[in-house]
């Protein structure tokens, strides 16, 4: 039978199936040969074999017979295998047709699904609620195809078009990268952020560097992100507590002037670091940072006149008096200190030096000895509209009353 150009239609396949079912239902049982002989139970050479051979049949004749039987079985097996291969060949286009039918059914079911009748505006709102929470710097993971927004582009063509046309799905990005694969990550950044289409951008980057020279000059790509407004960076590296390496400070200088919120709490900066990154501070309104000396706080406030919210951690054993300084825009100050030699000294000197006339929220953490008199003088001097005071140290009811007397807007004191 010639099959190279044969096109089997459904009726032919049905005929074959019917014929095979008829054969199978007839319960044709393959011939089973009786293999029992006078020698079957003999396990060791026996001198009586010769007598048995003379009485019955020779062993060589039995072997010849068994070989003919084996040849017949192998021939039947080969024939059945050929039939099964042919059935498998007939089955493949049917399976393909089945899959195509299922796809067509699912497509048309989607067309009558309520989701397909939703206006794009409502679907866009649903997509926004699918976004995962923005992780902390110590929880950063590369974007996954199994979570929004990337997952939304893999459901169907319409969802992909809606998701790709929504800048609000792509304006935030968290990434954990190593200096060895930074260029690949930078390319991924660029592809992702192009979809934001000018929407204010928010980035979180955790960078792992193996060497003292971190080769972070590639950060210069951020200078082209003119819509970048928020950025958080945490760098793991072998850098001592000396001055910041030139390539890192250069990278910070490449950040665009549109940046207004910057989280650099992954670095420990000193006075010189502040100066080396000077231009970036002037445009910031929100900052999270760690510094190695109290005087760096005042220097930072001097370099960042537009700052309205500052979260700062001071790690220093160096205790010294600070020059008076007034910052006219700071409204929220969250500060913590580490100074084991003289607990409370950092707060003591800061409250003696600072005047914050617009301060509304003050949080002071890790205060072992609260400088009551210095803080009271700070309130009197600043004349600020303080509304919330959060202190981890001990404050008496009498001290609270004095604070409220100086600042009537103060509603509560927590510690």
Coordinates of C-alpha atoms in Angstrom, one line a residue:
X1 CA 0.0 0.0 0.0
X2 CA 1.4 3.4 -1.0
X3 CA 1.2 5.9 1.9
X4 CA 3.6 8.7 1.0
X5 CA 1.0 10.8 -0.6
X6 CA -2.0 9.3 1.1
X7 CA -4.2 11.8 3.1
X8 CA -6.2 9.8 5.6
X9 CA -9.6 11.4 6.2
X10 CA -11.7 11.0 9.3
X11 CA -14.0 8.3 7.7
X12 CA -10.9 6.1 6.8
X13 CA -9.5 6.4 10.4
X14 CA -13.0 5.6 11.7
X15 CA -13.1 2.5 9.5
X16 CA -9.7 1.4 10.8
X17 CA -10.7 1.9 14.4
X18 CA -13.9 -0.1 13.8
X19 CA -12.0 -3.0 12.2
X20 CA -9.5 -3.1 15.0
X21 CA -12.3 -3.0 17.6
X22 CA -14.0 -5.9 15.8
X23 CA -10.8 -7.9 15.9
X24 CA -10.1 -7.2 19.5
X25 CA -13.7 -8.0 20.5
X26 CA -13.4 -11.4 18.8
X27 CA -11.0 -12.3 21.6
X28 CA -8.4 -13.9 19.3
X29 CA -5.9 -15.6 21.5
X30 CA -2.4 -15.9 20.2
X31 CA -1.1 -19.5 19.8
X32 CA 0.8 -20.6 22.9
X33 CA 3.2 -23.5 22.4
X34 CA 3.6 -26.3 24.8
X35 CA 7.3 -26.2 25.8
X36 CA 7.3 -29.2 28.1
X37 CA 9.7 -32.0 27.2
X38 CA 11.2 -35.0 29.0
X39 CA 14.3 -32.8 29.6
X40 CA 12.4 -29.8 31.1
X41 CA 13.0 -30.8 34.7
X42 CA 16.6 -31.9 34.3
X43 CA 19.0 -29.4 35.8
X44 CA 22.3 -31.3 35.6
X45 CA 23.9 -33.6 33.0
X46 CA 22.5 -37.0 33.4
X47 CA 24.0 -40.3 32.0
X48 CA 20.4 -41.5 31.3
X49 CA 19.9 -38.7 28.7
X50 CA 21.1 -41.0 25.9
X51 CA 18.5 -43.5 26.9
X52 CA 15.8 -40.9 27.0
X53 CA 16.8 -39.6 23.6
X54 CA 16.5 -43.0 22.1
X55 CA 13.1 -43.6 23.7
X56 CA 11.6 -40.2 22.8
X57 CA 13.1 -37.4 20.6
X58 CA 16.6 -36.0 20.4
X59 CA 17.5 -32.7 22.1
X60 CA 18.7 -31.2 18.8
X61 CA 15.3 -31.8 17.3
X62 CA 13.7 -30.0 20.2
X63 CA 16.0 -27.1 19.8
X64 CA 15.3 -26.9 16.0
X65 CA 11.5 -26.9 16.8
X66 CA 11.9 -24.2 19.4
X67 CA 13.8 -22.0 17.0
X68 CA 11.0 -22.2 14.4
X69 CA 8.5 -21.3 17.1
X70 CA 10.7 -18.3 18.2
X71 CA 11.0 -17.1 14.7
X72 CA 7.2 -17.2 14.3
X73 CA 6.7 -15.2 17.6
X74 CA 9.3 -12.6 16.6
X75 CA 7.6 -12.3 13.2
X76 CA 4.2 -11.7 14.9
X77 CA 5.7 -9.2 17.3
X78 CA 7.3 -7.3 14.4
X79 CA 4.0 -7.3 12.5
X80 CA 2.1 -5.9 15.5
X81 CA 4.8 -3.3 16.1
X82 CA 4.4 -2.2 12.5
X83 CA 0.6 -2.0 13.0
X84 CA 1.1 0.0 16.2
X85 CA 3.6 2.4 14.5
X86 CA 1.0 2.9 11.8
X87 CA -1.7 3.6 14.4
X88 CA 0.7 6.1 16.1
X89 CA 1.2 7.8 12.8
X90 CA -2.6 8.0 12.3
X91 CA -2.9 9.3 15.9
X92 CA -0.6 12.3 15.6
X93 CA -2.8 14.5 13.2
X94 CA -5.8 13.6 15.4
X95 CA -3.9 14.8 18.5
X96 CA -3.0 18.0 16.7
X97 CA -6.6 18.5 15.6
X98 CA -7.7 17.9 19.2
X99 CA -5.3 20.6 20.5
X100 CA -6.4 23.1 17.9
X101 CA -10.0 22.4 18.8
X102 CA -9.3 23.1 22.5
X103 CA -7.4 26.3 21.6
X104 CA -10.3 27.5 19.5
X105 CA -12.8 26.6 22.2
X106 CA -10.8 28.5 24.8
X107 CA -10.3 31.5 22.6
X108 CA -14.0 31.8 21.9
X109 CA -14.9 31.2 25.6
X110 CA -12.6 34.1 26.5
X111 CA -14.4 36.3 24.0
X112 CA -17.7 35.7 25.9
X113 CA -15.9 35.9 29.3
X114 CA -16.8 39.0 31.5
X115 CA -13.1 39.8 31.6
X116 CA -13.1 40.5 27.9
X117 CA -16.0 42.9 28.3
X118 CA -14.3 44.9 31.0
X119 CA -13.2 48.4 29.8
X120 CA -9.5 48.9 29.6
X121 CA -9.6 51.5 32.4
X122 CA -11.1 48.9 34.8
X123 CA -8.6 46.2 33.7
X124 CA -5.8 48.7 34.3
X125 CA -7.0 49.3 37.9
X126 CA -7.0 45.5 38.5
X127 CA -3.5 45.2 37.1
X128 CA -2.3 47.9 39.5
X129 CA -3.6 45.9 42.5
X130 CA -1.7 42.9 41.2
X131 CA 1.7 44.5 41.8
X132 CA 3.7 43.1 44.7
X133 CA 4.7 45.2 47.6
X134 CA 7.9 47.2 47.2
X135 CA 10.5 45.1 49.2
X136 CA 13.0 46.4 51.7
X137 CA 16.6 46.7 50.7
X138 CA 17.5 43.5 52.5
X139 CA 14.7 41.6 50.6
X140 CA 15.4 42.6 47.1
X141 CA 14.9 39.9 44.4
X142 CA 15.1 40.1 40.6
X143 CA 11.7 40.7 38.9
X144 CA 10.0 37.3 38.3
X145 CA 8.0 36.1 35.3
X146 CA 5.7 34.6 37.9
X147 CA 4.6 37.9 39.4
X148 CA 3.1 41.1 38.1
X149 CA 3.8 43.1 36.0
X150 CA 5.8 40.5 33.9
X151 CA 3.2 37.8 34.5
X152 CA 0.4 40.0 33.1
X153 CA 2.2 40.2 29.7
X154 CA 2.2 36.4 29.4
X155 CA -1.6 35.7 29.8
X156 CA -2.8 36.7 26.4
X157 CA -2.2 39.3 23.7
X158 CA -4.8 41.7 24.9
X159 CA -3.5 41.6 28.5
X160 CA 0.0 42.1 27.2
X161 CA -1.1 45.2 25.2
X162 CA -2.8 46.7 28.2
X163 CA 0.1 46.0 30.5
X164 CA 2.7 47.3 28.1
X165 CA 0.7 50.5 27.7
X166 CA 0.5 51.2 31.4
X167 CA 3.5 53.3 32.6
X168 CA 2.3 53.0 36.2
X169 CA 3.2 49.2 36.1
X170 CA 6.8 49.9 35.3
X171 CA 7.8 53.0 37.2
X172 CA 9.1 51.0 40.2
X173 CA 11.9 48.5 40.0
X174 CA 13.8 46.4 42.5
X175 CA 17.0 44.6 41.6
X176 CA 19.8 42.7 43.2
X177 CA 22.9 42.5 41.1
X178 CA 26.6 41.6 41.3
X179 CA 29.4 43.6 39.8
X180 CA 30.2 40.7 37.4
X181 CA 26.8 40.9 35.7
X182 CA 26.1 44.6 36.1
X183 CA 26.1 45.4 32.4
X184 CA 23.4 42.7 31.7
X185 CA 21.4 44.1 34.6
X186 CA 21.8 47.7 33.3
X187 CA 20.4 46.5 29.9
X188 CA 17.4 45.0 31.7
X189 CA 16.9 48.3 33.7
X190 CA 16.8 50.2 30.4
X191 CA 14.3 47.9 28.8
X192 CA 12.1 47.9 31.8
X193 CA 12.2 51.7 32.5
X194 CA 11.4 52.6 28.8
X195 CA 7.9 51.3 29.5
X196 CA 7.5 53.9 32.2
X197 CA 7.3 56.6 29.4
X198 CA 8.3 59.6 31.6
X199 CA 6.3 58.5 34.7
X200 CA 8.2 59.4 37.9
X201 CA 10.6 56.5 38.5
X202 CA 11.4 54.7 41.8
X203 CA 14.4 52.3 41.9
X204 CA 15.8 50.0 44.5
X205 CA 19.2 48.5 43.9
X206 CA 21.2 46.1 46.0
X207 CA 24.8 45.9 44.6
X208 CA 27.3 43.2 45.5
X209 CA 30.9 44.1 44.8
X210 CA 33.9 41.8 45.3
X211 CA 36.7 44.2 45.2
X212 CA 37.6 47.5 46.8
X213 CA 37.3 49.0 43.3
X214 CA 33.5 48.4 42.7
X215 CA 33.5 49.5 39.1
X216 CA 30.2 51.2 39.6
X217 CA 30.9 53.7 36.9
X218 CA 28.1 52.0 35.0
X219 CA 25.7 53.8 37.3
X220 CA 26.1 56.7 34.9
X221 CA 23.2 55.3 32.9
X222 CA 20.9 56.8 35.5
X223 CA 21.8 60.3 34.4
X224 CA 19.6 59.7 31.3
X225 CA 16.6 58.8 33.4
X226 CA 15.3 62.3 33.6
X227 CA 12.1 61.1 35.3
X228 CA 14.0 59.4 38.2
X229 CA 12.5 60.7 41.5
X230 CA 13.1 57.9 44.0
X231 CA 16.1 55.6 44.4
X232 CA 17.4 53.3 47.1
X233 CA 20.9 51.7 46.9
X234 CA 22.5 49.2 49.2
X235 CA 26.1 48.2 48.3
X236 CA 27.8 45.1 49.9
X237 CA 31.6 45.6 49.4
X238 CA 35.0 45.3 51.0
X239 CA 35.3 49.0 51.8
X240 CA 36.8 50.2 55.0
X241 CA 35.4 53.1 57.0
X242 CA 37.6 55.5 55.1
X243 CA 36.6 57.9 52.4
X244 CA 34.2 56.7 49.8
X245 CA 35.9 55.3 46.7
X246 CA 36.0 57.8 43.8
X247 CA 33.9 55.6 41.5
X248 CA 31.0 55.4 43.9
X249 CA 31.0 59.2 44.5
X250 CA 31.2 59.7 40.7
X251 CA 28.2 57.4 40.3
X252 CA 26.2 59.4 42.8
X253 CA 27.1 62.6 40.9
X254 CA 25.6 61.0 37.7
X255 CA 22.2 60.8 39.3
X256 CA 19.8 63.2 37.6
X257 CA 18.6 66.4 39.3
X258 CA 15.0 65.1 39.1
X259 CA 15.9 62.8 42.0
X260 CA 14.1 64.0 45.2
X261 CA 14.1 60.9 47.4
X262 CA 17.3 58.9 48.0
X263 CA 18.0 56.0 50.4
X264 CA 21.7 55.6 50.9
X265 CA 21.4 53.8 54.3
X266 CA 23.4 51.0 52.9
X267 CA 26.6 53.1 53.1
X268 CA 28.4 54.6 56.0
X269 CA 29.4 58.1 54.9
X270 CA 31.7 60.6 56.6
X271 CA 32.2 64.4 56.3
X272 CA 34.4 64.1 53.2
X273 CA 31.9 61.8 51.5
X274 CA 29.2 64.5 51.9
X275 CA 31.4 67.0 50.1
X276 CA 32.4 64.7 47.3
X277 CA 28.7 64.1 46.4
X278 CA 27.8 67.7 46.9
X279 CA 25.5 68.5 43.9
X280 CA 23.1 65.6 44.5
X281 CA 22.0 66.8 48.0
X282 CA 20.7 70.2 46.9
X283 CA 17.6 68.7 45.1
X284 CA 16.6 66.1 47.7
X285 CA 13.5 66.4 49.8
X286 CA 13.7 62.9 51.4
X287 CA 16.8 61.2 52.5
X288 CA 17.8 58.0 54.5
X289 CA 21.5 57.8 55.4
X290 CA 24.1 56.6 57.8
X291 CA 27.0 58.8 58.9
X292 CA 30.1 58.2 60.9
X293 CA 30.2 61.5 62.9
X294 CA 27.7 63.9 64.3
X295 CA 29.3 66.9 62.5
X296 CA 28.3 65.3 59.2
X297 CA 24.7 65.8 60.1
X298 CA 25.0 69.5 60.1
X299 CA 27.1 69.5 57.0
X300 CA 24.5 67.4 55.3
X301 CA 21.7 69.8 56.3
X302 CA 23.8 72.7 55.0
X303 CA 24.2 70.9 51.6
X304 CA 20.5 69.9 51.4
X305 CA 18.5 73.1 52.0
X306 CA 15.3 71.6 50.4
X307 CA 15.3 68.6 52.6
X308 CA 11.9 68.0 54.4
X309 CA 12.4 64.5 55.7
X310 CA 15.6 63.0 57.1
X311 CA 16.2 59.6 58.5
X312 CA 19.7 59.3 59.8
X313 CA 21.8 56.9 61.9
X314 CA 25.0 58.2 63.5
X315 CA 27.8 55.7 64.3
X316 CA 30.5 57.5 66.2
X317 CA 32.5 57.6 69.4
X318 CA 33.8 61.1 68.6
X319 CA 32.0 63.6 70.8
X320 CA 32.5 67.3 70.2
X321 CA 30.5 70.5 70.3
X322 CA 28.8 71.6 67.1
X323 CA 28.3 75.0 65.6
X324 CA 24.8 76.4 65.7
X325 CA 22.8 75.7 62.5
X326 CA 19.2 76.5 61.3
X327 CA 17.4 74.5 58.7
X328 CA 14.2 76.1 57.5
X329 CA 12.5 73.3 55.6
X330 CA 13.0 70.1 57.6
X331 CA 9.6 68.8 58.8
X332 CA 10.4 65.2 59.8
X333 CA 13.6 64.0 61.6
X334 CA 14.1 60.4 62.5
X335 CA 17.5 60.0 64.3
X336 CA 19.3 57.2 66.0
X337 CA 22.8 57.1 67.5
X338 CA 25.5 54.7 68.6
X339 CA 28.0 56.1 71.2
X340 CA 29.0 53.7 73.9
X341 CA 31.6 55.9 75.5
X342 CA 29.1 58.7 76.4
X343 CA 25.4 57.6 76.0
X344 CA 23.2 60.5 74.9
X345 CA 26.1 62.8 74.0
X346 CA 25.3 62.9 70.3
X347 CA 21.7 64.0 71.1
X348 CA 23.0 66.5 73.6
X349 CA 25.3 68.2 71.0
X350 CA 22.7 68.1 68.2
X351 CA 20.0 69.7 70.2
X352 CA 22.4 72.3 71.4
X353 CA 23.3 73.2 67.8
X354 CA 20.2 72.7 65.8
X355 CA 17.2 75.0 65.2
X356 CA 14.4 73.5 63.1
X357 CA 11.5 76.1 62.9
X358 CA 9.3 73.9 60.6
X359 CA 9.8 70.5 62.4
X360 CA 6.5 68.6 62.9
X361 CA 7.7 65.0 63.6
X362 CA 10.7 64.0 65.7
X363 CA 11.7 60.4 66.4
X364 CA 14.8 59.7 68.6
X365 CA 15.9 56.1 69.0
X366 CA 18.5 54.4 71.2
X367 CA 18.5 57.2 73.7
X368 CA 20.0 55.9 76.9
X369 CA 20.1 59.3 78.6
X370 CA 17.6 61.8 77.4
X371 CA 19.0 65.4 77.4
X372 CA 15.9 67.1 78.8
X373 CA 17.3 70.6 79.3
X374 CA 19.0 70.7 75.9
X375 CA 15.8 69.5 74.1
X376 CA 13.7 72.0 76.0
X377 CA 16.1 74.8 74.8
X378 CA 15.8 73.4 71.3
X379 CA 12.0 73.7 71.3
X380 CA 12.1 77.2 72.7
X381 CA 14.7 78.3 70.2
X382 CA 13.1 76.6 67.2
X383 CA 9.5 77.6 67.9
X384 CA 8.5 74.7 65.7
X385 CA 4.9 73.4 65.2
X386 CA 5.9 70.0 66.6
X387 CA 3.0 67.5 66.5
X388 CA 4.6 64.1 67.2
X389 CA 7.4 63.2 69.5
X390 CA 8.7 59.6 69.6
X391 CA 11.4 58.9 72.2
X392 CA 12.8 55.5 73.0
X393 CA 14.4 56.8 76.3
X394 CA 12.8 57.7 79.6
X395 CA 10.7 60.9 79.8
X396 CA 8.8 61.8 82.9
X397 CA 5.3 63.2 83.0
X398 CA 6.7 66.5 84.3
X399 CA 9.1 66.7 81.3
X400 CA 6.2 66.0 78.9
X401 CA 4.2 68.8 80.4
X402 CA 7.0 71.2 79.9
X403 CA 7.3 70.2 76.2
X404 CA 3.6 70.7 75.7
X405 CA 3.7 74.1 77.4
X406 CA 6.4 75.2 74.9
X407 CA 4.7 73.6 71.9
X408 CA 0.9 73.6 72.3
X409 CA 0.5 71.7 68.9
X410 CA 2.3 68.6 70.5
X411 CA -0.5 66.0 70.8
X412 CA 1.4 63.1 72.3
X413 CA 4.7 61.8 73.4
X414 CA 5.6 58.1 72.8
X415 CA 8.5 56.2 74.3

